[in-house]
Coordinates of C-alpha atoms in Angstrom, one line a residue:
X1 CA -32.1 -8.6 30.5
X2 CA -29.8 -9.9 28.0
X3 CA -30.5 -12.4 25.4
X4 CA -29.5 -15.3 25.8
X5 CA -26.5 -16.7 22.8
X6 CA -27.9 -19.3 21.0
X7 CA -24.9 -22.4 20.3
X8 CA -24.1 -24.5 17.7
X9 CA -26.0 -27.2 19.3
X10 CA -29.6 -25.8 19.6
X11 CA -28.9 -25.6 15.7
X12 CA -28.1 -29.2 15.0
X13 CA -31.2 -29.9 17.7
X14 CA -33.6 -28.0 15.7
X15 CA -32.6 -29.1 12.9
X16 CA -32.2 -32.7 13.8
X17 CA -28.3 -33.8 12.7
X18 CA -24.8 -34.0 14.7
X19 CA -23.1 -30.8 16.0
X20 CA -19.9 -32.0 13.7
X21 CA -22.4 -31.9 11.0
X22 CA -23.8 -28.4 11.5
X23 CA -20.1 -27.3 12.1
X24 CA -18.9 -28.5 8.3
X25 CA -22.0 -26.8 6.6
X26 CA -21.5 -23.7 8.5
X27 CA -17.7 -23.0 7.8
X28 CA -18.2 -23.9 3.8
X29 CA -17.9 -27.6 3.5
X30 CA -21.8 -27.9 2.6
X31 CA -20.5 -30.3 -0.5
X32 CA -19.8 -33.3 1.6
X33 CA -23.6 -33.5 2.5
X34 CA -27.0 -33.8 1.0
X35 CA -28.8 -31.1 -0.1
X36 CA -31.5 -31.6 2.2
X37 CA -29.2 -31.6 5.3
X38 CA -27.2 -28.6 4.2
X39 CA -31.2 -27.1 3.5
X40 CA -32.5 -27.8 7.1
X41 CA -29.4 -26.3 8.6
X42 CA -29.6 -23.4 7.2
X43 CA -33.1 -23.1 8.0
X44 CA -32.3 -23.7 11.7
X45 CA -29.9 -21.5 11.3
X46 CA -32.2 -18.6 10.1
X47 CA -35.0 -19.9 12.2
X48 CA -33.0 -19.3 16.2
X49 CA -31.0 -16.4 14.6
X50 CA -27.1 -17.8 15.1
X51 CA -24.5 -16.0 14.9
X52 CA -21.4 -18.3 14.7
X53 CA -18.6 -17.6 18.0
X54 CA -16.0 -15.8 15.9
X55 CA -12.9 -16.9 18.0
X56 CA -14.8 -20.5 17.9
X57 CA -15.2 -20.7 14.3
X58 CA -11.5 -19.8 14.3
X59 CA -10.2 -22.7 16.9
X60 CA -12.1 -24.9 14.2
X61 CA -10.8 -24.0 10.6
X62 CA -7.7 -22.5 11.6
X63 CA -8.3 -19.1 10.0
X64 CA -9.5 -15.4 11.0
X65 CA -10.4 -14.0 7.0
X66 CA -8.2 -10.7 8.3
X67 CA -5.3 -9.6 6.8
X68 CA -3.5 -7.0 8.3
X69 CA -2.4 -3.9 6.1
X70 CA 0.9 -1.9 7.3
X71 CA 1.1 1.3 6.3
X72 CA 3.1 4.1 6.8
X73 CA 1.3 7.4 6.3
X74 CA -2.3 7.0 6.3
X75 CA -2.6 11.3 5.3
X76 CA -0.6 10.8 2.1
X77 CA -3.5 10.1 -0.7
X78 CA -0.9 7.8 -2.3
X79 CA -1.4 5.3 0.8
X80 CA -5.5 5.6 0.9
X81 CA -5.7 4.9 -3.1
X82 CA -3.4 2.1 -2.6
X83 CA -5.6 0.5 0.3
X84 CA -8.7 0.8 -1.4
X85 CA -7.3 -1.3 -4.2
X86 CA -6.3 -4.0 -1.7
X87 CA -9.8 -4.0 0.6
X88 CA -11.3 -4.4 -2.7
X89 CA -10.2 -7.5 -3.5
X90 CA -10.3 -9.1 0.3
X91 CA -13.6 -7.7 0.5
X92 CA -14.7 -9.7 -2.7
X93 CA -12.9 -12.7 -1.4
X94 CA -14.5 -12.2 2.2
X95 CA -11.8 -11.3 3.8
X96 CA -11.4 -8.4 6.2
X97 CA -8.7 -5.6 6.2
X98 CA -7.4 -4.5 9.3
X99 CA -5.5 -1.3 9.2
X100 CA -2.4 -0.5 10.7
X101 CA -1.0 3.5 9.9
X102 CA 2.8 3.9 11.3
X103 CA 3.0 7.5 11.3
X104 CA 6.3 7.1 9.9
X105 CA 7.5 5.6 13.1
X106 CA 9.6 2.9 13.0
X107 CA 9.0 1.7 16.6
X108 CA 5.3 1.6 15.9
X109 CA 5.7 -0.7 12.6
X110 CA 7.8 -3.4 14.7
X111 CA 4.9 -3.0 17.5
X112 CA 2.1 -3.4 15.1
X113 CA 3.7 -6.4 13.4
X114 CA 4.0 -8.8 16.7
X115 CA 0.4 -7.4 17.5
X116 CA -1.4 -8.4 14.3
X117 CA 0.7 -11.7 14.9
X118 CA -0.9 -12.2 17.9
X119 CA -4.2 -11.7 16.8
X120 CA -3.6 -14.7 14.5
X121 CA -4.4 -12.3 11.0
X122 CA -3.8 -14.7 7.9
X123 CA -1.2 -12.7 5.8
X124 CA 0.5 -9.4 5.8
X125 CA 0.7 -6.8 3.4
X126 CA 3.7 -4.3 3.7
X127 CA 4.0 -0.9 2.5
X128 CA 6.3 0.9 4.8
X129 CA 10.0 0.3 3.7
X130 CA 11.1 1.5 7.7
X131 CA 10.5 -2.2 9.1
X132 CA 14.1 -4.3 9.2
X133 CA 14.6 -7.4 7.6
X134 CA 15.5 -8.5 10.5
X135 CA 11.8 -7.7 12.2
X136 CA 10.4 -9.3 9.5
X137 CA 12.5 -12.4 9.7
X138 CA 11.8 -12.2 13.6
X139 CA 8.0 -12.3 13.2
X140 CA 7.2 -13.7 10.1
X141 CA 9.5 -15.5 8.2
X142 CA 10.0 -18.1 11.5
X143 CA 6.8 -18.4 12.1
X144 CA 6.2 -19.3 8.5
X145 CA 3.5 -16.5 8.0
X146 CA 2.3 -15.5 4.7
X147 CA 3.7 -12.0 4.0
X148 CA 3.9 -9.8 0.7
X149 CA 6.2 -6.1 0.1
X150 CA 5.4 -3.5 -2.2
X151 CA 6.3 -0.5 -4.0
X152 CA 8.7 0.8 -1.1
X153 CA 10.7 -2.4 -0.1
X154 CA 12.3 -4.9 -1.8
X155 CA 11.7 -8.6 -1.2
X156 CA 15.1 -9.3 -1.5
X157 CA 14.1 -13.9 -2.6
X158 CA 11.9 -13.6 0.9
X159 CA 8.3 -13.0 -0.5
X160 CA 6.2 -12.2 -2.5
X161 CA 6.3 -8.8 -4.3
X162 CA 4.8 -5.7 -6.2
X163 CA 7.2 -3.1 -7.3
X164 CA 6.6 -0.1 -9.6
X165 CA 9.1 1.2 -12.2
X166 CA 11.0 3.8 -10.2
X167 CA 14.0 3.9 -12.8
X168 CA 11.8 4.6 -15.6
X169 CA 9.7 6.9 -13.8
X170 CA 12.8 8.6 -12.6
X171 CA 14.1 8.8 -16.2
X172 CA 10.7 9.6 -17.8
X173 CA 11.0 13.3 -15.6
X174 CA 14.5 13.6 -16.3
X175 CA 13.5 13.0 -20.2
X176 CA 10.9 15.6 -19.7
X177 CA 12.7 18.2 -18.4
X178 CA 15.6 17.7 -21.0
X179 CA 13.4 18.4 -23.6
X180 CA 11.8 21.4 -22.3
X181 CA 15.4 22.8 -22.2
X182 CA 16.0 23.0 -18.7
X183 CA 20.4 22.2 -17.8
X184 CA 20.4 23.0 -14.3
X185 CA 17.9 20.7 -12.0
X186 CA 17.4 20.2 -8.4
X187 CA 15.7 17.2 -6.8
X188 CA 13.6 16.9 -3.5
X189 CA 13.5 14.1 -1.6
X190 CA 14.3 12.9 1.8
X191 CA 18.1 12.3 3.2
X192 CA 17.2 8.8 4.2
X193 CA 15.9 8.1 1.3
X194 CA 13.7 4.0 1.1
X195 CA 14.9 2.3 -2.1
X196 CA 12.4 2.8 -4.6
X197 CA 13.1 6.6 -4.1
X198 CA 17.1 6.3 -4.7
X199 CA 16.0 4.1 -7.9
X200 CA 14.1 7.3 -8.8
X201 CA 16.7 9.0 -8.6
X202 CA 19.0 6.8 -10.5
X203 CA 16.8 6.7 -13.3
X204 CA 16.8 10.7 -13.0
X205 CA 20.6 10.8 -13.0
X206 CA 20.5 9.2 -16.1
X207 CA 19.6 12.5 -17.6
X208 CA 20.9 14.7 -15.0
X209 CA 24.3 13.0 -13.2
X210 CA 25.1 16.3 -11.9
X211 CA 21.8 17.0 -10.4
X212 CA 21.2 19.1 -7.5
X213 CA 20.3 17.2 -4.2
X214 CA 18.1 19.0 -1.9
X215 CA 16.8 17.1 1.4
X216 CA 13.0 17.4 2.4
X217 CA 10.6 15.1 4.3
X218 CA 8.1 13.5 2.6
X219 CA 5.3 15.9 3.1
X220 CA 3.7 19.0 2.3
X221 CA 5.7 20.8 4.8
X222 CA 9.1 19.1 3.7
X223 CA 8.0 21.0 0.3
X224 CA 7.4 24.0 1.9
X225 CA 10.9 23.8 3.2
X226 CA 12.5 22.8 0.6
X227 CA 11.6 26.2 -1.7
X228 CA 13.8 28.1 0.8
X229 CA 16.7 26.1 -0.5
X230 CA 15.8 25.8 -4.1
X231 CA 15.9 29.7 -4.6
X232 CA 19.7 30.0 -3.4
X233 CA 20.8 27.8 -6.2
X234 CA 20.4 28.6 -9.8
X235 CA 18.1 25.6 -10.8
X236 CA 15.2 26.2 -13.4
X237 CA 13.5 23.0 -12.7
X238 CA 12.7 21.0 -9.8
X239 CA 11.7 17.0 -9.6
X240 CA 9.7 16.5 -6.3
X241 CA 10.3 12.7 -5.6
X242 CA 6.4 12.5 -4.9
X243 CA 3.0 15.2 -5.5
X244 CA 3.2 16.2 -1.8
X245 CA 6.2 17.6 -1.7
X246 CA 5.3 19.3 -5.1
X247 CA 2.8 20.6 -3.8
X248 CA 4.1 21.8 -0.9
X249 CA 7.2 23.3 -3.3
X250 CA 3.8 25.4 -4.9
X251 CA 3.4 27.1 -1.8
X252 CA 6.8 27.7 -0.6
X253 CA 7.9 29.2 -3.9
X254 CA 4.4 31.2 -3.7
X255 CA 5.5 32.5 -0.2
X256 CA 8.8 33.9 -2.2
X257 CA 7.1 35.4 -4.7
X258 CA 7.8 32.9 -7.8
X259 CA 5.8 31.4 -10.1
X260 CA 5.4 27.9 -11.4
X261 CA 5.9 27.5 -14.4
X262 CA 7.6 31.3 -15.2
X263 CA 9.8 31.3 -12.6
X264 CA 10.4 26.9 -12.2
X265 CA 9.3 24.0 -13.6
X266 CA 8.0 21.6 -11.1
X267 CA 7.0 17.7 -11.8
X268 CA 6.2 15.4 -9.4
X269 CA 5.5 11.4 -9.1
X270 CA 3.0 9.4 -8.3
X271 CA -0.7 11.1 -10.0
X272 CA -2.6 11.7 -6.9
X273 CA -6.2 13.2 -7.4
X274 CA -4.5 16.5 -6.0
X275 CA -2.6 16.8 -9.0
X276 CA -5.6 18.0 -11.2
X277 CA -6.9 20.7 -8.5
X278 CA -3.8 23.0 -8.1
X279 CA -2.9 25.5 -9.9
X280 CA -1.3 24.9 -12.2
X281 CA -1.8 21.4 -12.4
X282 CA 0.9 19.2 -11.9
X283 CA 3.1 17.4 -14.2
X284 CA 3.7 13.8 -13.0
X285 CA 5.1 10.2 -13.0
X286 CA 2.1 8.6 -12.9
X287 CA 2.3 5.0 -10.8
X288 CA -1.2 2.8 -11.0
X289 CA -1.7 3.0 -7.7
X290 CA -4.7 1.1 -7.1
X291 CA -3.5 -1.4 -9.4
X292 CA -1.1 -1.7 -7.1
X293 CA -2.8 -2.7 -3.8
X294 CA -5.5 -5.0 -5.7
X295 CA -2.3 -7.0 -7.6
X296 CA -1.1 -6.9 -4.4
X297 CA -4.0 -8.5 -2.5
X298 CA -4.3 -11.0 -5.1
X299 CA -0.7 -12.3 -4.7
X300 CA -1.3 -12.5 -0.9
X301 CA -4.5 -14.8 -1.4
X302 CA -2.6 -16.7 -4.1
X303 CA 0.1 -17.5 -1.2
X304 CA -2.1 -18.5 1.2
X305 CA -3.5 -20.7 -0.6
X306 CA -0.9 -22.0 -2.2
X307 CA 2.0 -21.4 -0.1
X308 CA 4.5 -24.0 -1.3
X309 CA 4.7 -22.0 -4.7
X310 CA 8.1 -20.4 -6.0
X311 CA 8.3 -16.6 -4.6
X312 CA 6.7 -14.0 -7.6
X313 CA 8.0 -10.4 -8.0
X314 CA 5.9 -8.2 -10.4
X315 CA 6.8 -4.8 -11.7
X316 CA 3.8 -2.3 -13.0
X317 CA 4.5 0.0 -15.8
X318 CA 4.8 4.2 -15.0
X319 CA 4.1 7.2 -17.4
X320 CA 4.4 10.6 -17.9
X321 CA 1.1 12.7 -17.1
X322 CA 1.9 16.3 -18.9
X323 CA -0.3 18.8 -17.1
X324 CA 0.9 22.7 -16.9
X325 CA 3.8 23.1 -14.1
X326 CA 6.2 22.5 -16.9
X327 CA 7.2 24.8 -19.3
X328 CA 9.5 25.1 -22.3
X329 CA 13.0 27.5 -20.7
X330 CA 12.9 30.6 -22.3

């Protein structure tokens, strides 16, 4: 037989005050009472075992503690770094992270946006450049919801923001691999390319205006691909516009029979764990990438709590991480 729930009011009856009373001290507001009635709640509490009614507790205060986390590839490491540094922080503010992967499809992202409206989540964190402006004008920005961008999407005076240096990092590999000698360069990245990547490559061009463009998905496989292109040119280097496709570029070439870094130099972007297991181990632009999500988090909170205040953008810094898939041209 199933147990019967115990309510809100066998609490204030055991413990001998108002159900508005026992409703305060239960969603954080013990500071307008005595600390004998807040003690004797709480005991009663304890005592029957409640459990407050979730979607109650919500009709009452007005918020779930959930934020929901858009993401778009849940299999790159990039994306599972950079939510760990955001459920950190809610997690330490008591706040729960509900996860939304896209799978890189843009019909999915729109879908999972009106359904974590819906479900009445208290902010939104971004990080999948595929969603319109237009979606997010459609079911945020009327409705007034609290909503934060990063790293792949710019906020364009609409929200809050967290952005990483993609011209510097873009010009920090270019640097690199002007300096180890190397005139003739191809890039990898995808044809329809998100922004931060074409500021990537801007910052790359820099260096190398004449570089050579060759169109990959953002994957492993996209790398793999792309290594049948890159040996019909006569580049010596190659600038994978994130680790997975550089590693991915490890195989293909491998499956041709070249070496890295005899045959090419190969740097990627972004510092993934990965990058220190491969052989050779991978030259990068490293972004902070948990830094990222918890900054991120923290901005979100910051609005909802205070969400009159003038929209914030911050940039985090990149670097070079020199490992051994670049080499000097010989």
């Amino acid at each position: 037989m199933k147990k019967k729930k115990i309510t809100i009011k066998e609490v204030a009856q055991q413990s001998g005050v108002s159900i508005a009373t026992v409703s305060q001290i239960l969603n954080g507001n013990e500071q307008k009472f005595s600390p004998k009635t807040v003690e004797k709640v709480l005991a009663a509490k304890a005592a029957l075992n409640y459990e407050p009614d979730y979607f109650a507790r919500r009709m009452i205060v007005k918020k779930s503690k959930t934020i929901g986390v858009l993401i778009p590839d849940i299999t790159n490491p990039f994306f599972s770094t950079l939510v760990r540094g955001i459920e950190g922080v809610l997690y330490r503010e008591n706040f729960i992270t509900m996860l939304c992967n896209a799978d890189l499809d843009t019909k999915k992202e729109t879908d999972y946006l009106e359904e974590l409206s819906r479900r009445g989540v208290d902010g939104y964190i971004i990080a999948s450049s595929a969603i319109s402006n237009q979606a997010i004008n459609d079911s945020l920005r009327k409705k007034n919801l609290p909503y934060i961008v990063l790293d792949q999407k710019k906020a364009e005076g609409f929200s809050d923001a967290v952005l990483t240096d993609d011209f510097s990092g873009g010009k920090l590999a270019g640097e690199h691999l002007s300096q180890l000698g190397h005139q003739k360069v191809a890039i990898v990245l995808p044809e329809d390319a998100t922004e931060n990547i074409r500021t990537r490559l801007t910052g790359f061009q820099e260096m190398y205006p004449d570089v050579v463009l060759i169109h990959g998905e953002l994957s492993k496989a996209g790398g793999r691909k792309a290594a049948e292109e890159i040996v019909k040119t006569d580049v010596t280097a190659i600038f994978a516009i994130n680790d997975e496709l550089a590693f991915g570029i490890y195989l293909g070439l491998a499956d041709l029979g070249k070496k890295i870094p005899q045959d090419y130099s190969v740097i990627g972007y972004d510092n993934i764990d990965m990058c220190e297991y491969v052989t050779p181990q991978l030259t990068t632009i490293a972004q902070p990438i948990y830094e990222l999500g918890q900054t991120t988090a923290e901005l979100l909170l910051d609005r909802i709590s205070q969400p009159e205040k003038n929209w914030e953008e911050q940039t985090l810094p990149v670097q070079l991480i020199q490992r051994f898939s670049t080499a000097h041209l010989k």
